[in-house]
């Protein structure tokens, strides 16, 4: 079968070999976790415990506020020692619950069930109860996707196994090591959506994952495994949908507009574990890689400090120059290590100081490489120049709001212009203006 | 805790290896075979013109940037490249001080008056050439033949020693003298002409190198050359002669493809190449000059913003019925 793909995009050096064949290692429970109430897109959860409370693993410590929100559960058992603003990977301090581990490992999981015993509605409720969010990086509350707006129907569920960000291998390892859970999670999602059409898209640089999942899905003819070309941003939601189904999500629209829901591999596995073991979202796989002595894929309790992950991987090689949570194309760089792993932390990438070249930006030379690679067929160079000239209206008419911030334009720019960065800035500004005017 | 300072910058945190500076150097490398050939064919006077043009181009950029207290960017190689390109478009007989003036005009009027690299509307080297042609038309069209070129035409060529192949064709002298210029001479550059335009093969090698390495897009040279070929057929000219003679290879691969002054859209680049081809042929057939590559590209440079506006690509998922 020929690998499917989309138009544009860039070929990157993937650097996945450091961790791609390393089995997931369970990191020991940390002595303390810090659980921010905001680990998702939407309203922050509301803290429902007090300092001094004893909690078991799986207890809700912050309750979802409203529909587009997600609850936060205790990831270790112990005593709540603090409730207050703490450093957060997003850059600002965020309200968080700190728990001191009592070492008991006591859990308060619900009883495990069979998928057949659960109805579609019960599955949607389960997603909400376990605080499930998109674990690929966006962090959108999963259950929301399964309540399509009136007049729309979900016809297809796609699992995103592209993992097109360089360095990351957490989804790859899950597909190889937990194929049954991946399939069960997808089956549950299809049941919640009320559809018989499921796909798993995987880039062909993970042939083992394609083979293992094809075998695992053999008994369920509704599920199709689709090999995808190795190209960034293959895992971007709209590109993935286009590559697999040929459907085009309208600009400014959502996948559900074409009857599709996309979820991440880790999200599916977490849902499967919730069904089988009653376990809410309390841990995730994190790829710790780059300039660390022993790069690994770790199963980490949410709220564990990033510095403990680095220590567990035997520390830095040389002097760290940049620390990124997530992949190098979209992950935010951090200035401190005492940050908690949250639901969307797919990786810790350490770049050595020697690797970092700070390039001075120069004027646009109109080489149009960015135009060639933009998967959305935008003209990033002209948008960037319009923003620089302060002409946000022009940027908007050039389609700036269609930009999904994949960063391909900035990667290829020979003038080292911060194109996607200015676009992010201008998009926020335009959105703020619109809110003000409405 | 982190006991060292780290870089906190917004994503992406990795970068392609290409830079403006590197691309400029690659273009110069692509021009190297044709440049060396011109020195071999025309001797040290050619080398003198090239060096003079490059030195004055770089010096002009340096002086202007110093005077305007702007950052000095001569190291990006773009001024040197402009100087080289300008030298390749002139006759080996041009006095050195004229090319110096041309280089100053290229960089001063062609580039920095608009704000420097990236802001210029027109190809700076061609601005310089156009200026020289308007100022010293006789000096700019006094041609000479490479020292060993005479073999194929014997004594007849003495009578036409001051003419390029296109001159001869334009004046109808190829017919009256019953002279035929072998394609091989046009291909290898064994003819009279400007420094860099004579050897089509060496220019093609450089051009292909730039296409393969994705420094330039194939669309402009292909549509440019294709248009010239087709129009030659339409006007009953020898299409192979029309494509090989004159400055089309230099223009199509190295001038029309200039990043700054050509369209950013793929469709726009095709229209741009076609426009260059059409205007070149109109000038060659109906105009007063034997050659029209320089002006055709300059005119299309002016049309570039319009082409960009008319060929905006359809956005992914663009909704037509936007209320």
XYZ file of C-alpha atoms in Angstrom:
761
model
C 0.000 0.000 0.000
C 1.328 3.408 -0.885
C 1.823 5.794 1.998
C -0.702 8.601 1.997
C 0.102 12.214 2.613
C -0.772 15.896 2.084
C 0.587 18.786 -0.007
C 3.515 20.868 1.187
C 5.281 20.201 4.454
C 8.934 19.623 5.256
C 11.271 16.683 5.653
C 13.026 16.925 8.981
C 15.822 15.006 10.640
C 13.821 12.860 13.017
C 16.444 11.857 15.599
C 14.082 9.209 16.947
C 16.711 6.455 17.034
C 17.843 7.395 20.565
C 14.597 6.125 22.114
C 12.592 4.395 19.366
C 13.624 0.884 20.366
C 13.721 1.453 24.118
C 10.804 -0.127 25.989
C 8.721 2.063 28.253
C 10.143 2.166 31.790
C 7.900 2.709 34.827
C 9.410 5.555 36.741
C 9.051 5.038 40.516
C 6.375 7.119 42.251
C 7.730 10.555 43.125
C 7.792 11.857 46.714
C 5.627 14.783 45.707
C 3.412 15.825 42.826
C 2.161 19.236 41.777
C -1.142 19.032 39.918
C -2.153 22.235 38.109
C -5.889 22.814 37.605
C -5.194 23.811 34.004
C -3.782 20.957 31.934
C -6.246 21.327 29.073
C -7.940 23.833 26.795
C -11.020 25.332 28.413
C -12.050 26.457 31.879
C -9.627 25.616 34.711
C -10.854 22.901 37.064
C -11.944 23.894 40.568
C -9.915 22.641 43.498
C -12.071 20.420 45.730
C -9.563 19.403 48.408
C -7.979 21.301 51.276
C -4.538 21.368 52.770
C -4.297 18.455 55.139
C -6.724 16.192 53.275
C -5.668 12.596 52.726
C -6.162 11.448 49.123
C -5.890 8.122 47.369
C -4.649 7.581 43.815
C -7.541 8.408 41.514
C -9.361 10.787 43.853
C -10.562 13.964 42.181
C -8.572 16.904 43.523
C -9.983 19.496 41.122
C -13.360 19.194 39.483
C -14.117 20.151 35.883
C -15.851 23.511 35.735
C -18.476 23.457 33.054
C -18.606 21.344 29.910
C -15.352 22.357 28.227
C -13.069 21.513 31.097
C -11.408 18.442 32.616
C -11.096 17.102 36.154
C -7.703 16.464 37.756
C -7.069 13.333 39.805
C -4.534 12.538 42.479
C -1.658 10.655 40.857
C -0.150 9.489 44.160
C -1.662 8.729 47.567
C -0.871 11.006 50.472
C -1.519 14.320 52.089
C -2.394 17.571 50.385
C 0.349 19.932 51.550
C -0.404 23.028 49.529
C -3.065 24.571 47.341
C -1.902 27.637 45.479
C -0.248 29.040 42.363
C 2.783 27.089 41.194
C 5.057 27.218 38.130
C 3.434 25.731 35.031
C 4.820 24.669 31.637
C 2.614 27.341 30.055
C 4.932 29.978 31.480
C 2.720 31.527 34.136
C 1.986 30.365 37.640
C -1.209 28.337 37.818
C -3.331 27.215 40.775
C -2.168 23.714 41.717
C -2.640 21.010 44.339
C 0.546 19.672 45.904
C 0.454 16.151 47.346
C 3.097 14.558 49.563
C 3.425 10.805 48.945
C 2.669 8.576 51.944
C 4.029 5.533 50.135
C 0.835 3.531 50.645
C -0.091 3.429 46.961
C -3.754 3.248 47.997
C -6.139 3.619 45.090
C -9.773 4.528 44.704
C -10.277 3.203 41.179
C -13.707 2.172 39.989
C -14.190 -1.465 39.074
C -12.905 -2.546 35.676
C -15.456 -3.469 33.020
C -15.827 -5.027 29.626
C -16.361 -2.677 26.699
C -19.564 -4.569 25.860
C -20.990 -3.684 29.271
C -20.819 0.033 28.550
C -23.168 2.044 26.363
C -22.029 4.900 24.131
C -23.361 7.453 26.592
C -21.639 5.720 29.485
C -18.372 5.850 27.555
C -18.746 9.576 26.968
C -19.439 10.009 30.680
C -16.359 7.902 31.438
C -14.174 10.178 29.274
C -15.431 13.117 31.282
C -15.056 11.356 34.641
C -11.436 10.378 34.115
C -10.405 13.872 32.980
C -9.436 12.670 29.514
C -7.902 15.261 27.178
C -6.003 15.151 23.889
C -2.602 13.916 24.986
C -0.788 14.734 21.747
C -0.177 18.269 22.893
C -3.355 20.273 22.386
C -5.148 19.075 25.493
C -8.694 19.541 24.272
C -11.184 17.738 26.559
C -11.940 14.495 24.734
C -15.608 14.052 25.665
C -16.515 17.381 24.056
C -15.598 15.993 20.639
C -18.140 13.196 21.089
C -21.083 15.558 21.533
C -21.307 16.926 17.988
C -23.268 20.134 17.484
C -26.821 19.819 16.334
C -27.187 18.625 12.747
C -23.706 17.069 12.659
C -22.915 13.400 12.940
C -19.648 11.578 13.577
C -19.044 9.098 10.776
C -15.372 8.335 11.317
C -12.930 8.128 14.212
C -9.231 8.512 13.415
C -6.396 7.706 15.783
C -3.334 9.838 15.221
C -0.245 7.653 15.295
C 1.771 9.850 12.932
C 4.030 11.232 15.655
C 5.557 13.614 13.133
C 7.443 15.722 15.675
C 11.141 14.845 15.661
C 12.658 13.106 18.729
C 9.347 11.922 20.246
C 8.693 8.191 20.483
C 6.103 7.925 23.260
C 3.215 7.106 20.905
C 5.426 4.766 18.900
C 6.253 2.727 22.006
C 2.614 2.593 23.088
C 1.585 1.238 19.693
C 4.308 -1.412 19.823
C 3.873 -2.404 23.473
C 0.139 -1.934 24.064
C -1.530 -2.676 20.719
C -4.580 -4.288 22.367
C -5.213 -1.175 24.425
C -4.835 1.051 21.364
C -7.431 -1.030 19.529
C -9.750 -1.233 22.552
C -9.515 2.528 23.026
C -10.409 3.103 19.381
C -13.296 0.614 19.607
C -14.597 2.484 22.654
C -14.340 5.797 20.830
C -16.179 4.359 17.832
C -18.888 3.104 20.172
C -19.141 6.510 21.844
C -19.434 8.120 18.417
C -21.890 5.525 17.162
C -19.875 4.694 14.072
C -18.344 1.613 12.470
C -15.559 3.434 10.671
C -12.166 3.660 12.348
C -8.637 4.431 11.150
C -5.183 4.522 12.655
C -2.725 6.636 10.670
C 0.962 5.811 11.219
C 4.047 7.238 9.493
C 6.012 4.557 7.654
C 9.133 5.200 9.727
C 7.413 3.030 12.357
C 7.049 -0.242 10.411
C 6.943 -2.298 13.616
C 3.957 -0.321 14.877
C 2.167 -0.707 11.538
C 2.772 -4.472 11.559
C 1.783 -5.055 15.178
C -1.370 -2.939 14.985
C -2.402 -4.514 11.689
C -2.233 -7.877 13.451
C -4.031 -6.601 16.530
C -6.819 -5.103 14.431
C -7.202 -8.189 12.244
C -10.226 -9.427 14.173
C -12.092 -6.135 13.743
C -12.693 -5.409 10.050
C -14.052 -1.960 10.914
C -10.569 -0.709 11.791
C -8.126 0.221 9.020
C -4.406 0.858 9.559
C -3.147 3.531 7.146
C 0.591 3.979 6.439
C 1.474 7.649 6.039
C 4.421 9.316 4.367
C 7.107 10.601 6.718
C 6.624 14.335 6.493
C 5.987 17.158 8.931
C 3.207 18.090 9.911
C 1.628 14.764 8.963
C 0.034 14.508 12.394
C -1.611 17.914 12.178
C -5.312 17.140 12.520
C -6.551 18.544 9.225
C -3.599 17.158 7.252
C -4.116 13.738 8.796
C -7.803 13.774 7.887
C -7.003 14.843 4.344
C -4.320 12.189 3.906
C -6.486 9.369 5.225
C -9.955 10.224 3.938
C -9.341 12.824 1.248
C -11.776 15.097 3.072
C -11.009 18.774 3.517
C -11.995 20.385 6.796
C -13.250 23.877 5.947
C -11.055 26.770 7.056
C -12.076 27.907 10.498
C -14.085 24.708 10.882
C -13.656 21.606 13.016
C -13.131 17.987 11.942
C -16.697 17.280 12.997
C -17.831 19.521 10.113
C -16.816 16.654 7.833
C -18.029 14.018 10.288
C -14.651 13.133 11.779
C -13.140 12.975 15.232
C -9.372 12.650 15.678
C -7.756 11.406 18.867
C -4.214 10.696 19.916
C -2.789 7.199 20.574
C -2.076 7.958 24.231
C -5.635 9.221 24.661
C -6.999 5.927 23.340
C -4.737 3.874 25.616
C -5.765 5.937 28.653
C -9.427 5.368 27.805
C -8.792 1.637 27.450
C -7.129 1.550 30.873
C -10.067 3.408 32.374
C -12.419 0.750 31.027
C -10.299 -2.240 32.033
C -8.908 -1.023 35.350
C -11.112 1.893 36.314
C -7.997 4.038 36.299
C -8.403 7.761 35.547
C -5.790 9.896 33.744
C -2.990 9.914 36.320
C 0.083 9.045 34.285
C 1.463 9.320 30.784
C 4.429 8.318 28.658
C 7.109 10.977 28.309
C 10.062 10.720 25.919
C 13.096 12.203 27.646
C 15.712 12.702 24.961
C 18.388 14.857 23.397
C 21.374 15.832 25.507
C 20.653 13.508 28.450
C 22.918 10.605 29.347
C 20.288 7.870 29.097
C 17.400 8.885 26.813
C 14.254 6.870 27.610
C 10.507 6.564 27.313
C 9.173 6.865 30.856
C 5.751 6.150 32.325
C 5.412 9.082 34.666
C 2.820 10.103 37.256
C 1.272 13.447 36.368
C 2.666 16.196 38.524
C 6.180 14.725 38.726
C 8.848 17.386 38.427
C 10.676 17.541 35.094
C 13.976 17.711 37.001
C 13.273 14.243 38.426
C 12.812 12.925 34.881
C 16.157 14.379 33.862
C 17.790 12.887 36.972
C 16.210 9.511 36.241
C 17.810 9.679 32.786
C 21.174 10.220 34.519
C 21.331 13.957 33.918
C 22.580 16.165 31.111
C 25.451 15.419 28.823
C 27.407 18.641 28.720
C 25.710 21.969 29.276
C 22.033 22.265 28.434
C 21.265 25.154 26.108
C 17.532 24.772 25.732
C 14.882 22.635 27.381
C 11.712 21.965 25.433
C 8.568 20.269 26.700
C 7.222 18.371 23.694
C 8.739 18.239 20.225
C 11.158 20.769 18.749
C 8.704 22.142 16.167
C 5.932 23.231 18.513
C 6.970 22.550 22.123
C 7.494 25.494 24.482
C 11.040 26.159 25.742
C 11.386 26.386 29.501
C 13.652 28.332 31.806
C 13.273 26.099 34.862
C 13.091 22.406 35.597
C 10.804 22.444 38.644
C 7.771 22.152 36.403
C 5.204 19.391 36.675
C 4.585 16.860 33.928
C 1.019 17.555 32.808
C -1.469 15.686 30.632
C -0.005 17.140 27.439
C 3.714 16.693 28.192
C 4.791 14.285 25.459
C 8.501 14.836 25.779
C 11.395 16.545 27.470
C 13.906 17.522 24.814
C 17.266 18.848 25.929
C 19.347 20.650 23.334
C 23.024 20.985 24.103
C 24.385 24.496 24.253
C 26.713 23.745 21.343
C 23.710 22.780 19.212
C 22.062 26.147 19.536
C 22.698 28.778 16.946
C 21.015 32.068 17.565
C 20.448 33.366 14.069
C 19.846 36.979 13.368
C 16.733 37.629 11.339
C 17.225 39.557 8.090
C 14.739 41.067 5.613
C 12.497 38.744 3.614
C 14.133 37.947 0.282
C 10.901 36.560 -1.171
C 12.438 33.162 -1.907
C 8.970 31.658 -1.362
C 10.240 28.525 0.352
C 7.609 29.167 3.016
C 4.927 29.386 0.337
C 6.088 26.050 -1.049
C 5.939 24.239 2.291
C 2.850 25.765 3.921
C 0.363 22.883 4.216
C -2.477 25.400 4.281
C -1.397 27.063 1.049
C -0.844 30.370 2.766
C 1.828 32.914 1.852
C 3.641 33.157 5.193
C 6.263 35.595 3.883
C 3.639 38.153 2.898
C 1.700 37.616 6.129
C 4.891 38.144 8.136
C 5.712 41.350 6.256
C 2.141 42.627 6.717
C 2.378 42.045 10.483
C 5.758 43.792 10.616
C 4.208 46.748 8.836
C 1.440 46.764 11.441
C -1.218 45.907 8.865
C -3.272 43.266 10.665
C -6.192 43.688 8.256
C -3.908 42.690 5.378
C -2.613 39.727 7.407
C -6.189 38.658 7.986
C -7.122 38.919 4.320
C -4.080 36.748 3.555
C -5.625 34.045 5.727
C -3.593 34.339 8.915
C -6.419 32.807 10.962
C -6.136 29.576 8.914
C -2.569 29.099 10.145
C -2.175 26.131 12.490
C 1.262 27.244 13.641
C 3.163 24.136 12.531
C 6.319 26.231 12.063
C 7.335 24.743 8.686
C 7.717 28.256 7.228
C 10.082 29.282 9.968
C 12.068 26.069 9.670
C 12.841 26.685 5.988
C 13.300 30.485 6.049
C 16.823 31.335 4.802
C 16.527 34.808 6.293
C 15.823 33.217 9.712
C 12.693 35.286 10.063
C 10.486 34.462 13.055
C 7.450 33.974 10.819
C 5.312 31.625 12.895
C 6.166 33.526 16.053
C 4.898 36.814 14.620
C 1.848 34.981 13.289
C 1.025 33.602 16.759
C 1.405 37.077 18.188
C -0.801 38.666 15.519
C -3.466 35.956 15.774
C -3.800 36.580 19.490
C -4.014 40.298 18.815
C -6.677 39.894 16.131
C -8.696 37.565 18.352
C -8.487 40.063 21.216
C -9.657 42.861 18.922
C -12.615 40.779 17.809
C -13.603 40.036 21.400
C -13.427 43.721 22.185
C -15.583 44.673 19.206
C -18.244 42.059 19.803
C 17.137 23.254 39.685
C 18.857 24.550 36.640
C 22.252 25.942 37.532
C 22.903 27.307 34.076
C 21.294 29.794 31.750
C 19.209 28.344 28.951
C 17.695 29.851 25.834
C 13.979 30.486 26.086
C 12.659 31.118 22.615
C 9.360 30.298 20.950
C 9.128 27.154 18.790
C 10.333 25.906 16.362
C 13.644 25.031 17.964
C 15.243 23.487 14.892
C 16.207 25.141 11.647
C 16.942 24.149 8.084
C 20.557 24.681 7.075
C 19.843 27.075 4.206
C 20.567 30.763 4.769
C 20.437 33.762 2.440
C 24.206 33.933 2.591
C 24.582 30.280 1.637
C 22.120 30.625 -1.256
C 24.039 33.627 -2.645
C 27.239 31.606 -2.520
C 25.558 28.698 -4.270
C 24.444 31.010 -7.098
C 27.996 32.292 -7.441
C 29.262 28.725 -7.494
C 26.727 27.921 -10.214
C 28.076 30.840 -12.247
C 31.674 29.745 -11.794
C 31.936 27.550 -14.945
C 30.558 30.285 -17.191
C 32.738 32.869 -15.458
C 35.903 30.825 -15.879
C 35.001 30.223 -19.492
C 34.689 33.940 -20.146
C 38.175 34.480 -18.743
C 39.561 31.703 -20.927
C 37.731 32.954 -24.024
C 38.296 36.680 -23.651
C 41.435 36.784 -21.571
C 42.444 38.923 -18.658
C 40.349 41.893 -19.710
C 37.335 39.762 -18.793
C 38.812 38.935 -15.393
C 39.546 42.627 -14.857
C 35.944 43.590 -15.584
C 34.572 40.916 -13.257
C 36.833 41.838 -10.365
C 36.250 45.549 -10.901
C 32.485 45.123 -10.980
C 32.404 42.994 -7.839
C 34.740 45.250 -5.904
C 32.754 48.363 -6.750
C 29.443 46.666 -5.978
C 30.601 45.565 -2.538
C 32.292 48.894 -1.830
C 29.147 50.802 -2.798
C 27.004 48.689 -0.476
C 29.501 49.125 2.353
C 29.690 52.894 1.856
C 25.934 53.372 1.678
C 25.265 51.249 4.753
C 28.010 53.006 6.711
C 26.737 56.412 5.627
C 23.153 55.584 6.576
C 24.329 53.972 9.835
C 22.645 50.724 8.904
C 24.064 47.318 9.715
C 26.668 46.382 7.111
C 25.545 43.270 5.257
C 28.188 42.925 2.564
C 29.078 39.509 3.979
C 25.781 38.051 2.814
C 27.291 37.953 -0.680
C 24.366 39.577 -2.428
C 26.305 42.673 -3.503
C 29.174 40.564 -4.791
C 26.683 38.448 -6.725
C 25.121 41.564 -8.263
C 28.586 42.718 -9.304
C 29.353 39.359 -10.877
C 26.028 39.222 -12.715
C 26.489 42.738 -14.052
C 29.954 41.921 -15.377
C 28.622 38.837 -17.126
C 26.140 40.966 -19.089
C 28.637 43.332 -20.671
C 30.994 43.129 -23.603
C 34.608 42.230 -22.881
C 35.572 45.465 -24.641
C 33.934 47.730 -22.058
C 36.329 50.158 -20.334
C 36.811 49.284 -16.649
C 35.579 52.629 -15.356
C 32.257 52.162 -17.120
C 31.609 48.858 -15.378
C 32.560 50.559 -12.124
C 29.871 53.166 -12.738
C 27.462 50.389 -13.626
C 28.182 48.570 -10.369
C 27.646 51.738 -8.344
C 24.326 52.313 -10.104
C 23.279 48.660 -9.620
C 23.780 48.764 -5.888
C 22.867 52.418 -5.323
C 19.903 52.948 -7.606
C 18.977 49.305 -8.118
C 19.009 48.210 -4.521
C 19.626 50.639 -1.688
C 17.371 53.405 -2.879
C 14.536 50.954 -2.220
C 15.839 49.999 1.210
C 18.356 47.277 0.477
C 18.155 43.545 0.009
C 14.601 42.279 -0.114
C 12.992 45.629 -0.874
C 14.225 46.303 -4.399
C 11.642 46.107 -7.165
C 14.032 45.474 -10.022
C 16.950 43.151 -10.545
C 19.893 45.378 -9.501
C 22.363 43.935 -12.020
C 19.946 44.567 -14.878
C 19.338 48.129 -13.659
C 23.079 48.624 -13.949
C 23.164 47.112 -17.408
C 20.212 49.174 -18.620
C 21.898 52.293 -17.268
C 25.132 51.492 -19.087
C 23.331 50.713 -22.334
C 21.486 54.024 -22.212
C 24.581 56.011 -21.252
C 27.245 54.491 -23.478
C 25.395 52.646 -26.222
C 28.415 52.405 -28.513
C 30.805 51.077 -25.891
C 28.160 48.638 -24.698
C 27.706 47.189 -28.176
C 31.268 46.968 -29.349
C 31.728 43.238 -29.402
C 34.701 41.073 -29.967
C 35.145 37.433 -30.753
C 36.893 34.943 -28.562
C 40.471 34.538 -29.766
C 39.946 31.113 -31.288
C 36.469 31.585 -32.681
C 37.324 32.462 -36.214
C 37.955 29.033 -37.596
C 34.470 28.216 -38.717
C 33.695 31.434 -40.572
C 37.061 32.152 -42.045
C 37.722 35.605 -43.388
C 34.092 36.513 -43.713
C 33.927 37.148 -40.009
C 36.405 39.983 -40.319
C 33.655 41.898 -42.017
C 31.314 41.345 -39.111
C 33.778 41.323 -36.262
C 31.866 43.808 -34.217
C 28.618 41.901 -34.094
C 27.004 39.245 -31.973
C 25.140 36.361 -33.492
C 21.877 38.139 -32.800
C 23.227 41.327 -34.449
C 24.023 39.398 -37.558
C 20.638 37.783 -37.565
C 18.864 41.081 -36.931
C 20.652 42.848 -39.737
C 19.975 40.000 -42.105
C 23.691 39.506 -42.553
C 23.578 35.810 -41.887
C 21.610 35.542 -45.107
C 23.523 38.061 -47.232
C 26.874 36.594 -46.295
C 25.449 33.117 -46.577
C 26.813 32.550 -43.111
C 25.641 29.865 -40.816
C 26.627 29.844 -37.196
C 26.877 26.217 -36.061
C 24.731 25.360 -33.049
C 27.822 23.886 -31.452
C 29.442 27.320 -31.355
C 26.390 28.749 -29.653
C 26.301 25.851 -27.227
C 29.946 26.012 -26.225
C 30.276 29.745 -26.414
C 32.576 30.001 -29.380
C 30.932 33.252 -30.494
C 30.999 36.910 -29.700
C 28.814 38.276 -26.972
C 28.889 39.485 -23.427
C 31.174 37.825 -20.907
C 28.796 35.365 -19.413
C 26.200 34.756 -22.044
C 28.193 32.938 -24.646
C 28.345 29.368 -23.356
C 24.844 27.962 -23.112
C 26.046 24.591 -21.841
C 27.989 25.970 -18.884
C 25.073 28.220 -17.918
C 22.751 25.255 -18.154
C 24.966 23.195 -15.852
C 24.899 25.981 -13.277
C 21.172 26.461 -13.686
C 20.435 22.764 -13.237
C 22.585 22.714 -10.111
C 20.468 25.506 -8.649
C 17.232 23.755 -9.594
C 18.317 20.427 -8.109
C 19.421 22.090 -4.882
C 16.107 23.986 -4.841
C 17.722 27.400 -4.743
C 15.659 28.366 -7.790
C 12.352 27.082 -9.120
C 12.319 25.350 -12.504
C 9.132 27.137 -13.486
C 10.692 30.444 -14.541
C 13.488 29.141 -16.805
C 11.270 26.478 -18.344
C 8.399 28.825 -19.147
C 10.830 31.513 -20.334
C 12.762 29.213 -22.671
C 9.601 27.423 -23.775
C 7.916 30.676 -24.720
C 10.903 31.829 -26.755
C 10.978 28.471 -28.523
C 7.268 28.498 -29.361
C 7.227 32.141 -30.482
C 10.225 31.472 -32.734
C 8.198 28.809 -34.474
C 5.223 31.151 -34.756
C 7.336 33.897 -36.306
C 9.231 31.441 -38.484
C 12.579 31.979 -36.826
C 15.047 29.214 -36.107
C 13.920 28.254 -32.567
C 17.178 26.611 -31.554
C 19.164 29.632 -32.685
C 16.808 31.974 -30.842
C 17.102 30.026 -27.596
C 20.864 29.541 -27.687
C 21.952 32.947 -28.962
C 22.028 35.994 -26.779
C 21.414 36.230 -23.077
C 18.428 33.963 -22.574
C 20.237 31.254 -20.609
C 21.917 33.763 -18.338
C 18.656 35.677 -18.006
C 16.327 32.718 -17.545
C 18.414 30.821 -14.969
C 20.194 33.595 -13.087
C 18.355 36.902 -13.562
C 14.659 36.126 -13.880
C 14.898 33.681 -10.970
C 16.153 36.347 -8.573
C 14.182 35.669 -5.381
C 13.446 39.246 -4.505
C 12.111 40.396 -7.854
C 10.146 37.364 -9.041
C 6.704 36.189 -7.880
C 6.311 34.087 -4.735
C 3.500 31.946 -6.126
C 4.109 28.960 -8.374
C 1.520 30.061 -10.915
C 2.880 33.593 -10.826
C 6.348 32.268 -11.696
C 5.010 30.531 -14.784
C 3.263 33.703 -15.989
C 6.436 35.615 -15.162
C 8.537 33.327 -17.370
C 6.031 33.491 -20.195
C 5.980 37.291 -19.960
C 9.775 37.411 -20.133
C 9.734 35.172 -23.201
C 7.060 37.180 -24.999
C 8.711 40.546 -24.388
C 12.139 39.199 -25.340
C 10.795 37.988 -28.675
C 8.811 41.182 -29.315
C 11.977 43.212 -28.823
C 14.078 40.859 -30.937
C 11.616 40.781 -33.812
C 9.941 44.184 -33.762
C 12.166 46.306 -31.523
C 15.174 48.454 -32.259
C 17.565 46.275 -30.228
C 18.819 42.903 -31.363
C 18.452 41.543 -27.823
C 15.597 42.002 -25.335
C 16.317 39.756 -22.337
C 17.388 42.574 -20.031
C 14.374 44.761 -20.650
C 11.936 41.874 -20.664
C 13.002 40.845 -17.164
C 12.968 44.424 -15.896
C 9.455 44.937 -17.249
C 8.261 41.679 -15.687
C 9.900 42.727 -12.388
C 7.498 45.646 -12.391
C 4.580 43.284 -12.960
C 5.614 40.933 -10.133
C 3.483 42.460 -7.343
C 0.497 42.282 -9.666
C 1.205 38.640 -10.522
C 1.469 37.813 -6.816
C -1.894 39.418 -6.220
C -3.575 37.677 -9.147
C -2.248 34.216 -8.373
C -2.916 33.882 -4.646
C -3.143 30.115 -4.147
C -6.437 28.651 -2.999
C -6.174 28.129 0.720
C -6.624 24.666 2.184
C -10.260 24.362 3.149
C -11.076 27.806 1.845
C -14.775 28.453 2.148
C -16.233 30.124 -0.921
C -19.551 31.217 0.504
C -18.150 33.391 3.251
C -21.036 35.473 4.515
